[in-house]
Short mmCIF file of C-alpha atoms in Angstrom, two decimals:
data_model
loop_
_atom_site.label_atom_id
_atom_site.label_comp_id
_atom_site.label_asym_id
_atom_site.label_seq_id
_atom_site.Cartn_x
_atom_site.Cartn_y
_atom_site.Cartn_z
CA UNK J 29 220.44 98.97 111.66
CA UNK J 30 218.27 102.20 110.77
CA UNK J 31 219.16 105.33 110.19
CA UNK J 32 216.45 106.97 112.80
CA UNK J 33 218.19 104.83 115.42
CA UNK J 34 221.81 106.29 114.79
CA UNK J 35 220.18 109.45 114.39
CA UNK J 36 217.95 110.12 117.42
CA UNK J 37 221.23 108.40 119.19
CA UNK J 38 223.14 111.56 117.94
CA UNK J 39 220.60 113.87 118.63
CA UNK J 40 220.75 112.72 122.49
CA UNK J 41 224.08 112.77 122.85
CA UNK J 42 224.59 116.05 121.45
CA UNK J 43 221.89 117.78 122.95
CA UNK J 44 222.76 116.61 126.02
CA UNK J 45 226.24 117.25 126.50
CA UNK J 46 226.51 121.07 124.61
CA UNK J 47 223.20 121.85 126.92
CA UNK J 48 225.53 121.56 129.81
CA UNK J 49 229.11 120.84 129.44
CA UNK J 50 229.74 124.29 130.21
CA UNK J 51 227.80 123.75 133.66
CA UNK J 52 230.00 121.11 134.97
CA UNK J 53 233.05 123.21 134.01
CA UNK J 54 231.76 125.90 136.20
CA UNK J 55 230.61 124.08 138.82
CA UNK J 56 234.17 121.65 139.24
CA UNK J 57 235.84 124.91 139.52
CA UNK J 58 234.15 126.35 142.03
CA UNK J 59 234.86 123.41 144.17
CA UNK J 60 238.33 124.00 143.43
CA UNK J 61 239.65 121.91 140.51
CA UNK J 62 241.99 123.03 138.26
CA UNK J 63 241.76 123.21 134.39
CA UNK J 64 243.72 119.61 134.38
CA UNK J 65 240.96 118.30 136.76
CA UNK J 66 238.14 119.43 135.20
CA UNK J 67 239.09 118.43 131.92
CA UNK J 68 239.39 115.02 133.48
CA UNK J 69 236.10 115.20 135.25
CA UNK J 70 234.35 116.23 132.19
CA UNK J 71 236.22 113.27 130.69
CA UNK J 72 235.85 110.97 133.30
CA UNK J 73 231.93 111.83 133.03
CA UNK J 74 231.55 111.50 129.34
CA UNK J 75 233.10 107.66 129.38
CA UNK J 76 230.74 106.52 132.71
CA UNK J 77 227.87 108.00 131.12
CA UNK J 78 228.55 106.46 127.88
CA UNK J 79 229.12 102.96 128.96
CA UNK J 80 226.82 102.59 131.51
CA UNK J 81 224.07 103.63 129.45
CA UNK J 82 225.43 101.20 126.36
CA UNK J 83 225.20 98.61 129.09
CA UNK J 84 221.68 98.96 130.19
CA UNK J 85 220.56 99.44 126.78
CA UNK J 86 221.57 96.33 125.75
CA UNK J 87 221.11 94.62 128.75
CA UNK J 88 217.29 95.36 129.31
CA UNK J 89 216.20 96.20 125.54
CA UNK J 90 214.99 99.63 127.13
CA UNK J 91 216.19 103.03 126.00
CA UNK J 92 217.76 103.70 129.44
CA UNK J 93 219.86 106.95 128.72
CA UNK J 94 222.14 108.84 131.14
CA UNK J 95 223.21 111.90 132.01
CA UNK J 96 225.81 113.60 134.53
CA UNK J 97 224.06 115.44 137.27
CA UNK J 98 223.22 119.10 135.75
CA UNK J 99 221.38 120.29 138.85
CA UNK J 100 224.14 118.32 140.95
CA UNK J 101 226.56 120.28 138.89
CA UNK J 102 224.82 123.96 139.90
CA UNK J 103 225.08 122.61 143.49
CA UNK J 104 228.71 122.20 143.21
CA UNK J 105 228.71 126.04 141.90
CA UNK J 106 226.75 127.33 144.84
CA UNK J 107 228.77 125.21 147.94
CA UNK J 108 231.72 127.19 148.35
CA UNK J 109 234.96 126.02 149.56
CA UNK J 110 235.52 122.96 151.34
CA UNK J 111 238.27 122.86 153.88
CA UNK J 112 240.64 119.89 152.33
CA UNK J 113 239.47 121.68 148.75
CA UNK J 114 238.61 119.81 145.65
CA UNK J 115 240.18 116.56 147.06
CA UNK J 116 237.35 117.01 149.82
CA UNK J 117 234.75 117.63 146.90
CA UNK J 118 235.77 114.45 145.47
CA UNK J 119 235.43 112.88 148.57
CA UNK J 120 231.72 113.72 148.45
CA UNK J 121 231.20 113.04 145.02
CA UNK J 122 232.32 109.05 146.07
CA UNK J 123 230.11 109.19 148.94
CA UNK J 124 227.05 110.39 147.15
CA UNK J 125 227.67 107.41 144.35
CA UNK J 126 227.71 105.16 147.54
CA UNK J 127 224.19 106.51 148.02
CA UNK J 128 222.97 105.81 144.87
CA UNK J 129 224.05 102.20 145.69
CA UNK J 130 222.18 101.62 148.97
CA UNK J 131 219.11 103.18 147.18
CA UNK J 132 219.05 100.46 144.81
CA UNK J 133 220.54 97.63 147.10
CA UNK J 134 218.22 98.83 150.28
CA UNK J 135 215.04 99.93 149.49
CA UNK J 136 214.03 101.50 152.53
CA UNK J 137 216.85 104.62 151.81
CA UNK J 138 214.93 105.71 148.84
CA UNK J 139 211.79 105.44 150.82
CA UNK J 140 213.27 107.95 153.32
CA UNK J 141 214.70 110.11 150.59
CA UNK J 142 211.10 109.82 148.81
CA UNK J 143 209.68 111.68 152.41
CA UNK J 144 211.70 114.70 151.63
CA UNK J 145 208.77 117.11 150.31
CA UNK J 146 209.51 117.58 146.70
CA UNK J 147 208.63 121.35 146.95
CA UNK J 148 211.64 121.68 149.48
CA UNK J 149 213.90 120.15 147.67
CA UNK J 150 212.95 122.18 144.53
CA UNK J 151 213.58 125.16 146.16
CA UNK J 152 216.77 124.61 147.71
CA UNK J 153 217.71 123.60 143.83
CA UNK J 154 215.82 126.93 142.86
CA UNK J 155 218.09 128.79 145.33
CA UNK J 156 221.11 127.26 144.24
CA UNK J 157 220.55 127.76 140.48
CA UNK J 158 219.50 131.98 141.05
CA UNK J 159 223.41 133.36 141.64
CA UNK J 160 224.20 131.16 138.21
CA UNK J 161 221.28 132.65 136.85
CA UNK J 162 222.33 135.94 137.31
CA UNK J 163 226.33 135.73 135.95
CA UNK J 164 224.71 136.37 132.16
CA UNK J 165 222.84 139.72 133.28
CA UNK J 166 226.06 140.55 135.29
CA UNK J 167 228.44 139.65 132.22
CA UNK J 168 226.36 141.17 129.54
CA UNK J 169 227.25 144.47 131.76
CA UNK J 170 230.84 144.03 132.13
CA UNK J 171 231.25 142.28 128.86
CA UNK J 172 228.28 143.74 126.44
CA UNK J 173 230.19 142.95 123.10
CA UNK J 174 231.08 139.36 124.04
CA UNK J 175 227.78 138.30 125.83
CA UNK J 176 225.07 139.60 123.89
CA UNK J 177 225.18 138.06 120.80
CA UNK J 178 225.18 134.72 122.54
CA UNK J 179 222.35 135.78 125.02
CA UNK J 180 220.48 136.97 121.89
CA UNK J 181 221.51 133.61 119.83
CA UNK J 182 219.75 131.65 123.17
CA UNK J 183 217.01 133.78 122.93
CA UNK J 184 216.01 133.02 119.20
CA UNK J 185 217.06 128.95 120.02
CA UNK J 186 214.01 129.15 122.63
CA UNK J 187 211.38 131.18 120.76
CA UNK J 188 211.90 129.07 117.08
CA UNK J 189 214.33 125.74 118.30
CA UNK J 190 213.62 125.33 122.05
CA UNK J 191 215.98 121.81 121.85
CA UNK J 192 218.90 123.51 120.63
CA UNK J 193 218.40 126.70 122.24
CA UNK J 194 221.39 126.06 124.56
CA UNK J 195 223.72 123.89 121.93
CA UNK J 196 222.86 127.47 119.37
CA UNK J 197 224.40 129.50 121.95
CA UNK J 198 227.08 127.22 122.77
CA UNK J 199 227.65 127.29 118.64
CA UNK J 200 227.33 131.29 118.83
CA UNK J 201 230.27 130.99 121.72
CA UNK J 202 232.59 128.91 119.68
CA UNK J 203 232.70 131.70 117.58
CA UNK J 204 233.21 134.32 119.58
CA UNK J 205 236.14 132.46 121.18
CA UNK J 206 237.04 131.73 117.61
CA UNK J 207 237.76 135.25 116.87
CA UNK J 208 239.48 135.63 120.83
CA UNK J 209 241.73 133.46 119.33
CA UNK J 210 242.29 134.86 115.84
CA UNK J 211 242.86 138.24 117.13
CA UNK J 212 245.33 137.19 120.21
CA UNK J 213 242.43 137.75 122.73
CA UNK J 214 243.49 134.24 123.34
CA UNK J 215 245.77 131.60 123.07
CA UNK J 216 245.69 128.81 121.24
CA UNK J 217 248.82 127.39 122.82
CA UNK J 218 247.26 126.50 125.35
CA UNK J 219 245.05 123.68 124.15
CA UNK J 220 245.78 120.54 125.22
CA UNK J 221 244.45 118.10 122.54
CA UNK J 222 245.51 114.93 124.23
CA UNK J 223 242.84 113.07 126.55
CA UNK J 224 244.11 112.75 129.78
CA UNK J 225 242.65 111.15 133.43
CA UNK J 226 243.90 112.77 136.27
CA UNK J 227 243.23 110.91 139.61
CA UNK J 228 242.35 112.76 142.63
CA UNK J 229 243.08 111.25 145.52
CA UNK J 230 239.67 111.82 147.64
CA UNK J 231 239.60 112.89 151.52
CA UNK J 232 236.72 113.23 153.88
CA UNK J 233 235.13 116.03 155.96
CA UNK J 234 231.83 115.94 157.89
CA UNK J 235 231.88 119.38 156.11
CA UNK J 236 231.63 118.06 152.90
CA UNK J 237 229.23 115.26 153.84
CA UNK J 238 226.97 117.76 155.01
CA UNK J 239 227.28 120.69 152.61
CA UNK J 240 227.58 118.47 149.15
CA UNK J 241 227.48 114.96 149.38
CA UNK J 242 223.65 115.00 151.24
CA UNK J 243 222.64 117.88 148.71
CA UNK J 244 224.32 116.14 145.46
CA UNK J 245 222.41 113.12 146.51
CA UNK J 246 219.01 114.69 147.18
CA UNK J 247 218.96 117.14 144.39
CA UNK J 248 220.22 114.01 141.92
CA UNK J 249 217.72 111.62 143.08
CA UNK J 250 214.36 113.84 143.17
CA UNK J 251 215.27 116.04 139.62
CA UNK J 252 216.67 113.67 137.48
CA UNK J 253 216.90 109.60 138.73
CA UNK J 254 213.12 110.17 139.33
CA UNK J 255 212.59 112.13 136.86
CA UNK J 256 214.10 110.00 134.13
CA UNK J 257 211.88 106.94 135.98
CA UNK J 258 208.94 108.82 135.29
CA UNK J 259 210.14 110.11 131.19
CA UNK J 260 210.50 105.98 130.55
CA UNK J 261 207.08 105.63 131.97
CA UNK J 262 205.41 108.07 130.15
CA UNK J 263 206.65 106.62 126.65
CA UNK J 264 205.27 103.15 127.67
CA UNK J 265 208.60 101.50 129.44
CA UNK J 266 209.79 100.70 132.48
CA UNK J 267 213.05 101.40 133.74
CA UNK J 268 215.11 99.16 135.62
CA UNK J 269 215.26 100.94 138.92
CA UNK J 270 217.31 99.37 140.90
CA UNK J 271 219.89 98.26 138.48
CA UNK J 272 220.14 101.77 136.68
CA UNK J 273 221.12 103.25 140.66
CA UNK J 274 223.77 100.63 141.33
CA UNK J 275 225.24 100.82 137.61
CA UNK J 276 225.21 105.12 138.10
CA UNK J 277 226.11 104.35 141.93
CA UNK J 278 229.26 102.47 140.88
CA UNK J 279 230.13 104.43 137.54
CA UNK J 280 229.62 108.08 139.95
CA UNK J 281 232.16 106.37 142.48
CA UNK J 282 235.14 105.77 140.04
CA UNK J 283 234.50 108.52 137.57
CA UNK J 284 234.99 110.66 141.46
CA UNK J 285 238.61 109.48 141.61
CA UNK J 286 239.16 111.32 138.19
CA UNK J 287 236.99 114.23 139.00
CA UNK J 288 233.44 113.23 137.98
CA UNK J 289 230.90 114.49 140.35
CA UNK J 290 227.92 112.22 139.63
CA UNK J 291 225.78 110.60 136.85
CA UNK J 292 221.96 109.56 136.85
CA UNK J 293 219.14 108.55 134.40
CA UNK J 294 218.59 111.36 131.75
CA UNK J 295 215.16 113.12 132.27
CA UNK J 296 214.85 115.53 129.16
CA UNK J 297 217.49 114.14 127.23
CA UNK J 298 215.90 110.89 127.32
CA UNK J 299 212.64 111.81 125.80
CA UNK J 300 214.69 112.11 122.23
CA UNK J 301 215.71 108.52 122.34
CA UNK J 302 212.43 107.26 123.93
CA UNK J 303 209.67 109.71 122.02
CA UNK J 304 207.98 108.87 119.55
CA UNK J 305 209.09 112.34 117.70
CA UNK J 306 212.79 110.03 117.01
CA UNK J 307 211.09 108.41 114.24
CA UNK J 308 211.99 104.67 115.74
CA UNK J 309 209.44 101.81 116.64
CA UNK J 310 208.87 101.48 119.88
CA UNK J 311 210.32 98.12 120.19
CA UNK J 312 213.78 99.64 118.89
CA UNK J 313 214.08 102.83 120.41
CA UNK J 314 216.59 100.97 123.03
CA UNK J 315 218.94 100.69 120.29
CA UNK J 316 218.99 104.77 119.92
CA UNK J 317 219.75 104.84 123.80
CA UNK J 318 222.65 102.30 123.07
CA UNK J 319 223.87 104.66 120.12
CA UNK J 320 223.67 107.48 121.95
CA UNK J 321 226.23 105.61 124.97
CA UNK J 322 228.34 105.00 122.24
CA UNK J 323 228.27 108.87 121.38
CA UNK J 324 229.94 109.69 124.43
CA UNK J 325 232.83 107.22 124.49
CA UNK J 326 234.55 109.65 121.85
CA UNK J 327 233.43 112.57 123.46
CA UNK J 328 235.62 111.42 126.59
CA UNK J 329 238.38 111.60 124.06
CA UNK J 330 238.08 115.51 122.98
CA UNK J 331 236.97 116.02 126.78
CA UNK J 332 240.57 118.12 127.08
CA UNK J 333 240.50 119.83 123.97
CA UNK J 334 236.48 121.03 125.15
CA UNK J 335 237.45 121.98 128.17
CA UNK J 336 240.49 123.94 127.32
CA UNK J 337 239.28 125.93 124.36
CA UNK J 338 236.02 126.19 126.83
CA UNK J 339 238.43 127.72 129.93
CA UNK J 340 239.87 129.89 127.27
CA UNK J 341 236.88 132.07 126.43
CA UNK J 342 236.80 135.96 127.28
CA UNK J 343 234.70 137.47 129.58
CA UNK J 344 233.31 135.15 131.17
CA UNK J 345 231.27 133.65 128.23
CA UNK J 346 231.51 129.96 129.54
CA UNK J 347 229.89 130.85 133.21
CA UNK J 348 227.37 133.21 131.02
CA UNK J 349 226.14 129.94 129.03
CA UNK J 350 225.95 127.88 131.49
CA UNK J 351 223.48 130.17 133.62
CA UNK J 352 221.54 130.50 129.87
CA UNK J 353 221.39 127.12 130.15
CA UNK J 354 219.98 126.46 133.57
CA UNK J 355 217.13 129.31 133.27
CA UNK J 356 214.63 126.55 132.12
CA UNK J 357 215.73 124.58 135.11
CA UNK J 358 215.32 127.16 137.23
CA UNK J 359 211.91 127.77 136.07
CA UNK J 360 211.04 124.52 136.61
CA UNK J 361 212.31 124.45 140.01
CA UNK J 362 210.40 127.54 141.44
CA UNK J 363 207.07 126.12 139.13
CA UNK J 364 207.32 123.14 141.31
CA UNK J 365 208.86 124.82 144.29
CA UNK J 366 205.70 126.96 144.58
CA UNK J 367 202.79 124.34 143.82
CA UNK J 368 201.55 123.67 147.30
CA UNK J 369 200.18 126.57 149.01
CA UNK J 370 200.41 125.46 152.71
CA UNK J 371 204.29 125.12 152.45
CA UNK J 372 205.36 128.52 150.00
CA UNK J 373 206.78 129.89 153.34
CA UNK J 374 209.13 126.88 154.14
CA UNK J 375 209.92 126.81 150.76
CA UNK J 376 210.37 130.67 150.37
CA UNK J 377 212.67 130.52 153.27
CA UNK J 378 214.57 127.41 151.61
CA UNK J 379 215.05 129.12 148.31
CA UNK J 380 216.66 132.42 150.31
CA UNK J 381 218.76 130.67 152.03
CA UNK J 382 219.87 128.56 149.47
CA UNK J 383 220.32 131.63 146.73
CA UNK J 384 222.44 133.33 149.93
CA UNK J 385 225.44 131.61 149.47
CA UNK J 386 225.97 131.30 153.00
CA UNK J 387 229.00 128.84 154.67
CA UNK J 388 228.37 128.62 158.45
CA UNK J 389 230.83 125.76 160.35
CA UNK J 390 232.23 124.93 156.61
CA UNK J 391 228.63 123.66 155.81
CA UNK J 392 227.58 125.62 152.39
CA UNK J 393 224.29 126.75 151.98
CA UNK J 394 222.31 123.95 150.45
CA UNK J 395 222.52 121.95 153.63
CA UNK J 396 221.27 124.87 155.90
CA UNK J 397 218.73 125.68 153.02
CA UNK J 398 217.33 121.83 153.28
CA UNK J 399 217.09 121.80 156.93
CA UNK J 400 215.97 125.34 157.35
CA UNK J 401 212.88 124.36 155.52
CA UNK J 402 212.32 121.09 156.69
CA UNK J 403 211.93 122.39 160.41
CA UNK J 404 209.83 126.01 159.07
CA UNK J 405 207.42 123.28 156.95
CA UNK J 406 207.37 120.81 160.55
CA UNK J 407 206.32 123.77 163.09
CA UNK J 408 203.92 125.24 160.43
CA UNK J 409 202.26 122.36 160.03
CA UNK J 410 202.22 120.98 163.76
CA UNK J 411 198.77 120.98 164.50
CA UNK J 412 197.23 122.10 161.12
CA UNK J 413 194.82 119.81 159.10
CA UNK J 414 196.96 119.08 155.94
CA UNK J 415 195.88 121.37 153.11
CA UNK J 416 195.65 120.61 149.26
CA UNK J 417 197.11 122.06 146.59
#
């Protein structure tokens, strides 16, 4: 064993579960769980994510690392309510691992998803992730004294330590829910230490199929599964498609029943077991991505105790972070969203409708944001030559 290996393992983990923790929390809630259930989903996560990704580690000799869904996570925050509430959400959250199942058991799924312009689906994403984007401005307004110093915290993490620019401010939060709780602000009763699994029993809706499960899937598959395909690739390895969808397909499903929404390849996360920058030979770099599964399996433990202390924060902090830390995603997303001129109107039009929050037959507006732009992008482009980028 060498150090590096245990090290960049570390590294992964905790990069990638303080850079968005606070996302899923904010997301499960606004599908309706309570603070039980989404301390169990973040739990419920942590455990899939960490096996699964010991498993392929060690199974291919490839440093396969994964990740819960963080743009699948904003998606959750921008769907509104479902009609049979989080018990419907969970419902989709099964249905979407299903999907990740056929894609690796029947290739010709993730050939359909693949026609799916990536520019579309970018700025439905983009749309979703604007409202979240906005809750820090909004806070630091109602909430100055709380959310500044962490804003300000994020802001020095991406101009000197752009990794740890999000865990930095979720550091500079811990503190200012440290002194909540020192001076009463909060209590500390209220932390449950204990792990816990609470199973949700899931229902159905065409609603939810529609307005979640389809986006979950879509937004999943083209920012992060592919994504993460393409990290591996770039560092010299290949990933093991097929088996890393079924394993993430499967481990999505039953972390669902305890309030998981879904879990994928890591894409930037994965570049700090898989880089060269970890300091590890090429040849053992898989062993970081196994140490970094084995990371989480603890982390599943103190899931309740996160969560809690997390739920506890004034002011909003928690939502405020967790828009800090999807800024660079949402950058990304309008980057890509905008990159081929002959479709900015369709994908315009996506990212408005998307960012509108709108709910029209129980169908949230990620669905209407897809299709919206898929048909504007079709009758623009009926009869034109295509044009490049």
């Amino acid at each position: 064993m060498h150090a590096n290996e245990v090290g960049a393992g570390f590294v992964t983990t905790a990069v990638g579960f303080t850079a968005s923790f606070a996302v899923v929390l904010t997301g499960l809630q606004a599908v309706g769980a309570s603070a039980t259930q989404s301390a169990s989903g973040l739990g419920a996560l942590c455990l899939v994510v960490g096996l699964g990704g010991l498993v392929l580690s060690l199974r291919y000799r490839v440093p396969v690392s994964l990740a819960w869904s963080t743009p699948g996570a904003a998606v959750l925050a921008g769907s509104g309510g479902l009609p049979g509430g989080f018990s419907d959400a969970v419902g989709a959250f099964m249905i979407c691992g299903a999907l990740f199942v056929l894609t690796g058991l029947w290739p010709f799924l993730g050939r359909l998803m693949s026609r799916i312009p990536a520019g579309i689906a970018q700025a439905m994403l983009a749309g979703v992730l604007i409202p979240l984007c906005l809750v820090p401005i909004e806070a630091a307004v109602s909430s100055p004294a709380v959310i500044l110093p962490v804003a300000l915290v994020w802001l020095l993490g991406v101009r000197f330590w752009a990794r740890w620019a999000v865990p930095v401010a979720f550091g500079a939060a811990l503190v200012v829910i440290g002194i909540a709780f020192a001076t009463g602000a909060a209590d500390a009763a209220e932390i449950r230490w204990a792990p816990s699994l609470a199973l949700v029993l899931p229902t159905f809706s065409w609603q939810a199929v529609l307005g979640l499960a389809l986006p979950l899937y879509i937004v999943t598959m083209a920012s992060q599964n592919v994504s993460g395909a393409a990290v591996l690739q770039s560092f010299g390895y290949t990933a093991p498609w097929r088996p890393a969808l079924i394993t993430t397909g499967i481990g999505s499903a039953t972390a669902a029943l305890f309030g998981g929404h879904a879990i994928n390849l890591a894409a930037i996360s994965a570049a700090l077991a898989a880089g060269p920058d970890s300091g590890v030979p090429f040849a053992r770099r898989w062993r970081s991505a196994a140490w970094a599964g084995g990371f989480y399996v603890p982390l599943a433990v103190g899931a309740a105790a996160v969560s809690t202390v997390a739920l506890a924060a004034p002011g909003g902090l928690i939502p405020a972070v967790a828009g800090l830390a999807l800024i660079g995603t949402l950058a990304s997303a309008v980057q890509s969203a905008w990159a081929h001129t002959a479709d900015r109107v369709a994908c315009a039009l996506t990212l408005l409708v998307a960012a509108s929050g709108i709910t029209v037959w129980g169908i949230g507006a990620a669905f209407w944001a897809l299709l919206l732009g898929l048909v504007t992008r079709g009758v623009l482009r009926s009869g034109r030559p295509a044009t490049g980028v």
